[in-house]
Amino acid sequence: MVQSVKTIYPENRIPSARKKRRISSKLSPWLFLTPAIAIFSLYVIFPIVDSIWLSFFEWDGLGEKEWVGLENYRELFDSDAFYTSLTNNFLWLIFFMLAPPCGLAIALFLNQQVKGIRVVKSLFFFPFVISQVVVGLVFAWFYDPSFGLFNIVLGSLGFEPISILANEDYVTYGIIVAGLWPQISYCMILYLTGLNNLDPEQLEAARLDGAKKWRMLWYVVLPQLRPATFIAVVVTVIGALRSFDLVATMTAGGPWGSSTVLAYQMYEESIFNYRMGYGAAVSVVLFLIMDIYIAYFLWRMLRSEK
């Protein structure tokens, strides 16, 4: 019997080969992931850590760095400009949450087999493919009190022209509307993709059970769209908190700093005021707000799935 085992497994070669294959199967994913991990660490993790470290210094970007500890943060939290930026960012966050439901409504409208629907879809896709700078310029013309379409419509209704981008009370809301235009298109694309991947067996079973319209949407369609909803909300939150392009293009933070946001304040302090450490402190605060909100949303999503 011993001789037969030795004949089958001479010098334990086969078990050794199995062991090597097991080790290789464990190492292979890490070997493939190594380039991605290296690039992610170099271009994401290192800049984050470096920004946090830089926020404890006073630095003009050229000379020697001077350690100031928490002084940048003390100055930041005593600054009225910071609270204006923070308030505007929360306004962006609140109103940007309209993008996922609006995108879902448009996706449900476009998800039908009707003649000419492809042309309509392309019109709704258009805002997503153009640059944010172009969006800003288009809406700046749209709001222009002299020849803008917005004030032409107001005039036809008997109202006086309103200079949206020069009014401290309206300017932030005007820029948010401009930002919602492409954001709704992005959410619409996500939901259209999700609607095209719905399980037809679940839909047919729901129809046989008598589910129609709102019940079908709430109990059958929306649960299957949960991954698309998750991506839409996370991307929308990130887009609201890092809003920069439209503010820089349309108002440059004006009038009198009333439309500035944290991302633009960080840019202004670092580039124009030569205060890299102070700008880094603004970026750290923005990063923490973003992380806390997304972590909370992830926790809610995982809890609901359990």
Coordinates of C-alpha atoms in Angstrom, one line a residue:
M1 CA 0.0 0.0 0.0
V2 CA 2.8 2.4 0.9
Q3 CA 4.5 1.5 -2.4
S4 CA 1.3 2.3 -4.4
V5 CA 1.0 5.8 -2.7
K6 CA 4.7 6.5 -3.6
T7 CA 3.9 5.4 -7.2
I8 CA 1.0 7.7 -7.4
Y9 CA 2.7 10.7 -5.7
P10 CA 6.5 10.2 -6.4
E11 CA 8.5 12.3 -3.9
N12 CA 5.3 14.4 -3.0
R13 CA 5.5 16.3 -6.3
I14 CA 1.8 16.5 -6.9
P15 CA 0.8 17.9 -3.4
S16 CA 3.7 20.4 -3.8
A17 CA 2.4 21.5 -7.2
R18 CA -1.1 22.0 -5.7
K19 CA 0.4 24.1 -2.9
K20 CA 2.2 26.3 -5.4
R21 CA -0.9 26.8 -7.5
R22 CA -2.8 27.8 -4.3
I23 CA -0.1 30.3 -3.4
S24 CA -0.1 31.6 -7.0
S25 CA -3.9 32.0 -7.1
K26 CA -3.6 34.2 -3.9
L27 CA -0.7 36.3 -5.2
S28 CA -2.0 36.8 -8.8
P29 CA -4.8 39.4 -7.9
W30 CA -2.3 41.4 -5.9
L31 CA 0.2 41.4 -8.7
F32 CA -2.4 42.7 -11.1
L33 CA -3.6 45.3 -8.6
T34 CA -0.1 46.5 -7.8
P35 CA 0.2 49.1 -10.6
A36 CA -3.3 50.5 -9.8
I37 CA -2.4 50.7 -6.1
A38 CA 0.9 52.4 -6.8
I39 CA -0.8 55.0 -9.1
F40 CA -3.6 55.6 -6.6
S41 CA -1.2 56.0 -3.7
L42 CA 1.0 58.4 -5.7
Y43 CA -1.8 60.6 -7.1
V44 CA -4.5 60.4 -4.4
I45 CA -3.2 59.2 -1.0
F46 CA 0.1 61.2 -1.1
P47 CA -1.5 64.5 -2.1
I48 CA -4.1 64.1 0.7
V49 CA -1.5 63.4 3.3
D50 CA 0.7 66.2 1.9
S51 CA -2.2 68.7 2.0
I52 CA -3.0 67.8 5.6
W53 CA 0.7 68.3 6.5
L54 CA 1.0 71.6 4.6
S55 CA -2.0 73.0 6.4
F56 CA 0.2 73.3 9.5
F57 CA 2.6 75.7 7.8
E58 CA 2.7 79.2 6.4
W59 CA 4.1 79.1 2.9
D60 CA 3.9 81.3 -0.1
G61 CA 4.8 78.5 -2.6
L62 CA 8.4 79.6 -3.2
G63 CA 10.2 80.4 0.1
E64 CA 10.8 78.4 3.2
K65 CA 7.9 76.9 5.1
E66 CA 7.2 78.2 8.5
W67 CA 5.5 76.0 11.1
V68 CA 2.4 77.6 12.6
G69 CA 0.5 74.6 14.0
L70 CA -3.2 75.1 14.1
E71 CA -3.0 78.9 13.4
N72 CA -4.4 78.4 9.9
Y73 CA -7.4 76.6 11.3
R74 CA -8.0 79.3 14.0
E75 CA -7.9 82.0 11.4
L76 CA -10.1 80.0 9.1
F77 CA -12.8 79.5 11.7
D78 CA -12.7 83.2 12.6
S79 CA -13.2 84.3 9.0
D80 CA -16.5 85.5 7.7
A81 CA -15.5 84.5 4.2
F82 CA -15.2 80.8 5.3
Y83 CA -18.7 80.8 6.7
T84 CA -20.1 82.4 3.6
S85 CA -18.3 79.6 1.5
L86 CA -19.6 76.9 3.9
T87 CA -23.2 78.2 3.7
N88 CA -23.0 78.3 -0.1
N89 CA -21.6 74.8 -0.2
F90 CA -24.5 73.5 1.9
L91 CA -26.9 75.3 -0.5
W92 CA -25.3 73.6 -3.4
L93 CA -25.6 70.3 -1.5
I94 CA -29.3 70.7 -0.7
F95 CA -30.4 71.8 -4.2
F96 CA -28.1 69.4 -6.0
M97 CA -30.1 66.6 -4.3
L98 CA -32.8 67.4 -6.9
A99 CA -30.6 65.9 -9.6
P100 CA -31.2 62.2 -8.9
P101 CA -35.0 62.3 -8.7
C102 CA -35.2 64.6 -11.7
G103 CA -32.8 62.4 -13.6
L104 CA -34.9 59.3 -12.7
A105 CA -38.1 61.1 -13.9
I106 CA -36.5 61.9 -17.3
A107 CA -35.1 58.4 -17.6
L108 CA -38.5 56.9 -17.1
F109 CA -39.9 59.2 -19.7
L110 CA -37.2 58.4 -22.2
N111 CA -37.2 54.6 -21.5
Q112 CA -39.9 53.8 -24.1
Q113 CA -40.0 52.7 -27.6
V114 CA -41.5 55.7 -29.4
K115 CA -40.6 57.0 -32.9
G116 CA -38.1 59.8 -32.6
I117 CA -37.1 59.0 -29.0
R118 CA -33.4 58.7 -29.9
V119 CA -33.4 62.4 -31.0
V120 CA -35.0 63.4 -27.7
K121 CA -32.4 61.3 -25.8
S122 CA -29.6 63.1 -27.6
L123 CA -31.0 66.5 -26.6
F124 CA -31.0 65.4 -23.0
F125 CA -27.5 63.9 -23.3
F126 CA -26.1 67.2 -24.7
P127 CA -25.5 69.0 -21.3
F128 CA -23.4 66.1 -20.1
V129 CA -20.9 66.1 -22.9
I130 CA -20.2 69.8 -23.0
S131 CA -17.6 71.5 -20.7
Q132 CA -18.6 73.1 -17.4
V133 CA -16.9 76.3 -18.7
V134 CA -19.2 76.3 -21.7
V135 CA -22.2 75.8 -19.4
G136 CA -21.1 78.7 -17.3
L137 CA -20.8 81.0 -20.3
V138 CA -24.2 79.9 -21.7
F139 CA -25.9 80.7 -18.4
A140 CA -24.0 84.0 -18.0
W141 CA -25.6 85.0 -21.3
F142 CA -28.9 83.6 -20.3
Y143 CA -29.0 85.7 -17.1
D144 CA -27.7 88.9 -18.8
P145 CA -30.0 91.8 -17.9
S146 CA -29.6 93.4 -21.3
F147 CA -30.2 90.6 -23.8
G148 CA -30.5 87.4 -21.8
L149 CA -33.4 85.1 -22.5
F150 CA -34.3 84.9 -18.8
N151 CA -35.0 88.7 -18.6
I152 CA -36.7 88.7 -22.0
V153 CA -39.2 86.2 -20.6
L154 CA -39.6 88.3 -17.4
G155 CA -40.2 91.4 -19.5
S156 CA -42.8 89.7 -21.5
L157 CA -44.6 88.8 -18.3
G158 CA -44.5 92.4 -17.1
F159 CA -41.6 92.1 -14.6
E160 CA -38.6 94.3 -14.3
P161 CA -35.2 92.8 -15.4
I162 CA -33.1 91.1 -12.7
S163 CA -29.4 91.0 -12.8
I164 CA -29.0 87.5 -11.2
L165 CA -25.2 87.4 -11.2
A166 CA -24.8 90.9 -9.7
N167 CA -27.3 90.4 -6.9
E168 CA -26.0 88.9 -3.6
D169 CA -29.4 87.3 -2.8
Y170 CA -29.8 85.5 -6.1
V171 CA -26.4 84.8 -7.4
T172 CA -25.7 81.5 -5.7
Y173 CA -29.1 80.1 -6.7
G174 CA -28.5 81.2 -10.3
I175 CA -25.2 79.3 -10.4
I176 CA -26.7 76.2 -8.8
V177 CA -29.4 76.1 -11.5
A178 CA -26.6 76.2 -14.1
G179 CA -24.8 73.3 -12.3
L180 CA -28.0 71.2 -12.1
W181 CA -28.4 71.2 -15.9
P182 CA -25.5 68.8 -16.6
Q183 CA -25.9 67.0 -13.3
I184 CA -29.4 66.0 -14.1
S185 CA -28.2 64.7 -17.4
Y186 CA -25.6 62.5 -15.7
C187 CA -28.1 61.0 -13.3
M188 CA -30.4 60.4 -16.2
I189 CA -27.7 58.4 -18.0
L190 CA -27.1 56.3 -14.9
Y191 CA -30.8 55.5 -14.5
L192 CA -31.3 54.8 -18.2
T193 CA -28.5 52.2 -17.9
G194 CA -30.2 50.7 -14.8
L195 CA -33.6 50.6 -16.5
N196 CA -32.1 48.7 -19.5
N197 CA -30.8 46.1 -17.1
L198 CA -34.0 45.4 -15.1
D199 CA -34.9 41.8 -14.5
P200 CA -37.8 41.0 -16.9
E201 CA -39.0 38.0 -14.8
Q202 CA -39.5 40.2 -11.8
L203 CA -41.5 42.7 -13.9
E204 CA -43.6 40.0 -15.4
A205 CA -44.3 38.5 -12.0
A206 CA -45.3 41.9 -10.6
R207 CA -47.7 42.4 -13.5
L208 CA -49.3 39.1 -12.8
D209 CA -49.7 40.0 -9.2
G210 CA -51.5 43.2 -10.3
A211 CA -48.8 45.8 -9.6
K212 CA -49.2 48.9 -11.7
K213 CA -47.7 52.4 -12.0
W214 CA -46.6 53.6 -8.6
R215 CA -46.6 50.2 -6.9
M216 CA -44.6 48.8 -9.8
L217 CA -42.1 51.7 -9.5
W218 CA -41.8 51.7 -5.7
Y219 CA -41.7 47.9 -5.0
V220 CA -40.1 46.5 -8.2
V221 CA -38.2 49.1 -10.2
L222 CA -36.6 51.3 -7.6
P223 CA -35.1 48.3 -5.6
Q224 CA -33.4 47.1 -8.7
L225 CA -32.1 50.7 -9.4
R226 CA -30.4 50.9 -5.9
P227 CA -26.9 50.6 -7.4
A228 CA -27.6 53.4 -9.8
T229 CA -29.1 55.5 -7.0
F230 CA -26.0 55.0 -4.9
I231 CA -23.7 56.1 -7.6
A232 CA -25.9 59.1 -8.6
V233 CA -26.1 60.3 -5.0
V234 CA -22.4 59.9 -4.2
V235 CA -21.3 61.6 -7.4
T236 CA -23.9 64.4 -6.9
V237 CA -22.6 65.0 -3.4
I238 CA -19.0 65.2 -4.6
G239 CA -20.0 67.5 -7.4
A240 CA -21.9 69.8 -5.0
L241 CA -19.0 70.0 -2.5
R242 CA -16.2 70.5 -5.1
S243 CA -18.1 73.0 -7.2
F244 CA -15.6 75.3 -8.7
D245 CA -15.7 75.7 -12.5
L246 CA -19.1 77.5 -12.7
V247 CA -18.3 79.8 -9.8
A248 CA -14.9 80.7 -11.4
T249 CA -16.5 81.2 -14.9
M250 CA -19.7 83.0 -14.0
T251 CA -18.8 85.3 -11.0
A252 CA -15.2 84.6 -9.7
G253 CA -16.8 84.4 -6.3
G254 CA -18.5 87.8 -6.6
P255 CA -20.3 90.0 -6.1
W256 CA -18.2 90.9 -3.0
G257 CA -17.5 87.2 -2.3
S258 CA -21.2 86.3 -1.9
S259 CA -21.1 83.4 -4.3
T260 CA -17.7 81.9 -3.3
V261 CA -17.5 78.2 -2.2
L262 CA -14.8 76.3 -0.3
A263 CA -13.1 75.0 -3.5
Y264 CA -12.9 78.5 -5.0
Q265 CA -11.8 80.0 -1.6
M266 CA -9.0 77.4 -1.5
Y267 CA -7.9 78.3 -5.0
E268 CA -8.1 82.0 -4.4
E269 CA -6.1 81.9 -1.1
S270 CA -3.4 79.6 -2.6
I271 CA -3.0 81.1 -6.1
F272 CA -3.8 84.8 -5.7
N273 CA -3.0 85.4 -2.1
Y274 CA 0.1 83.1 -2.0
R275 CA -1.1 81.4 1.2
M276 CA -0.6 77.7 0.4
G277 CA -0.9 76.6 4.0
Y278 CA -4.2 78.5 4.5
G279 CA -5.5 77.1 1.3
A280 CA -4.6 73.6 2.3
A281 CA -6.5 74.1 5.6
V282 CA -9.6 75.0 3.5
S283 CA -9.1 71.9 1.4
V284 CA -8.8 69.7 4.6
V285 CA -12.1 71.0 5.9
L286 CA -13.8 70.4 2.6
F287 CA -12.3 66.9 2.5
L288 CA -13.6 66.1 6.0
I289 CA -17.1 67.3 5.2
M290 CA -17.1 65.2 2.0
D291 CA -15.9 62.1 3.8
I292 CA -18.3 62.4 6.7
Y293 CA -21.3 62.8 4.4
I294 CA -20.3 59.9 2.1
A295 CA -19.4 57.6 5.0
Y296 CA -22.9 58.3 6.5
F297 CA -24.6 57.5 3.2
L298 CA -22.6 54.3 2.8
W299 CA -23.5 53.3 6.4
R300 CA -27.2 53.9 5.6
M301 CA -27.0 51.9 2.4
L302 CA -25.2 48.9 4.0
R303 CA -27.7 49.0 6.9
S304 CA -30.7 49.0 4.6
E305 CA -29.3 46.0 2.6
K306 CA -28.8 44.0 5.8

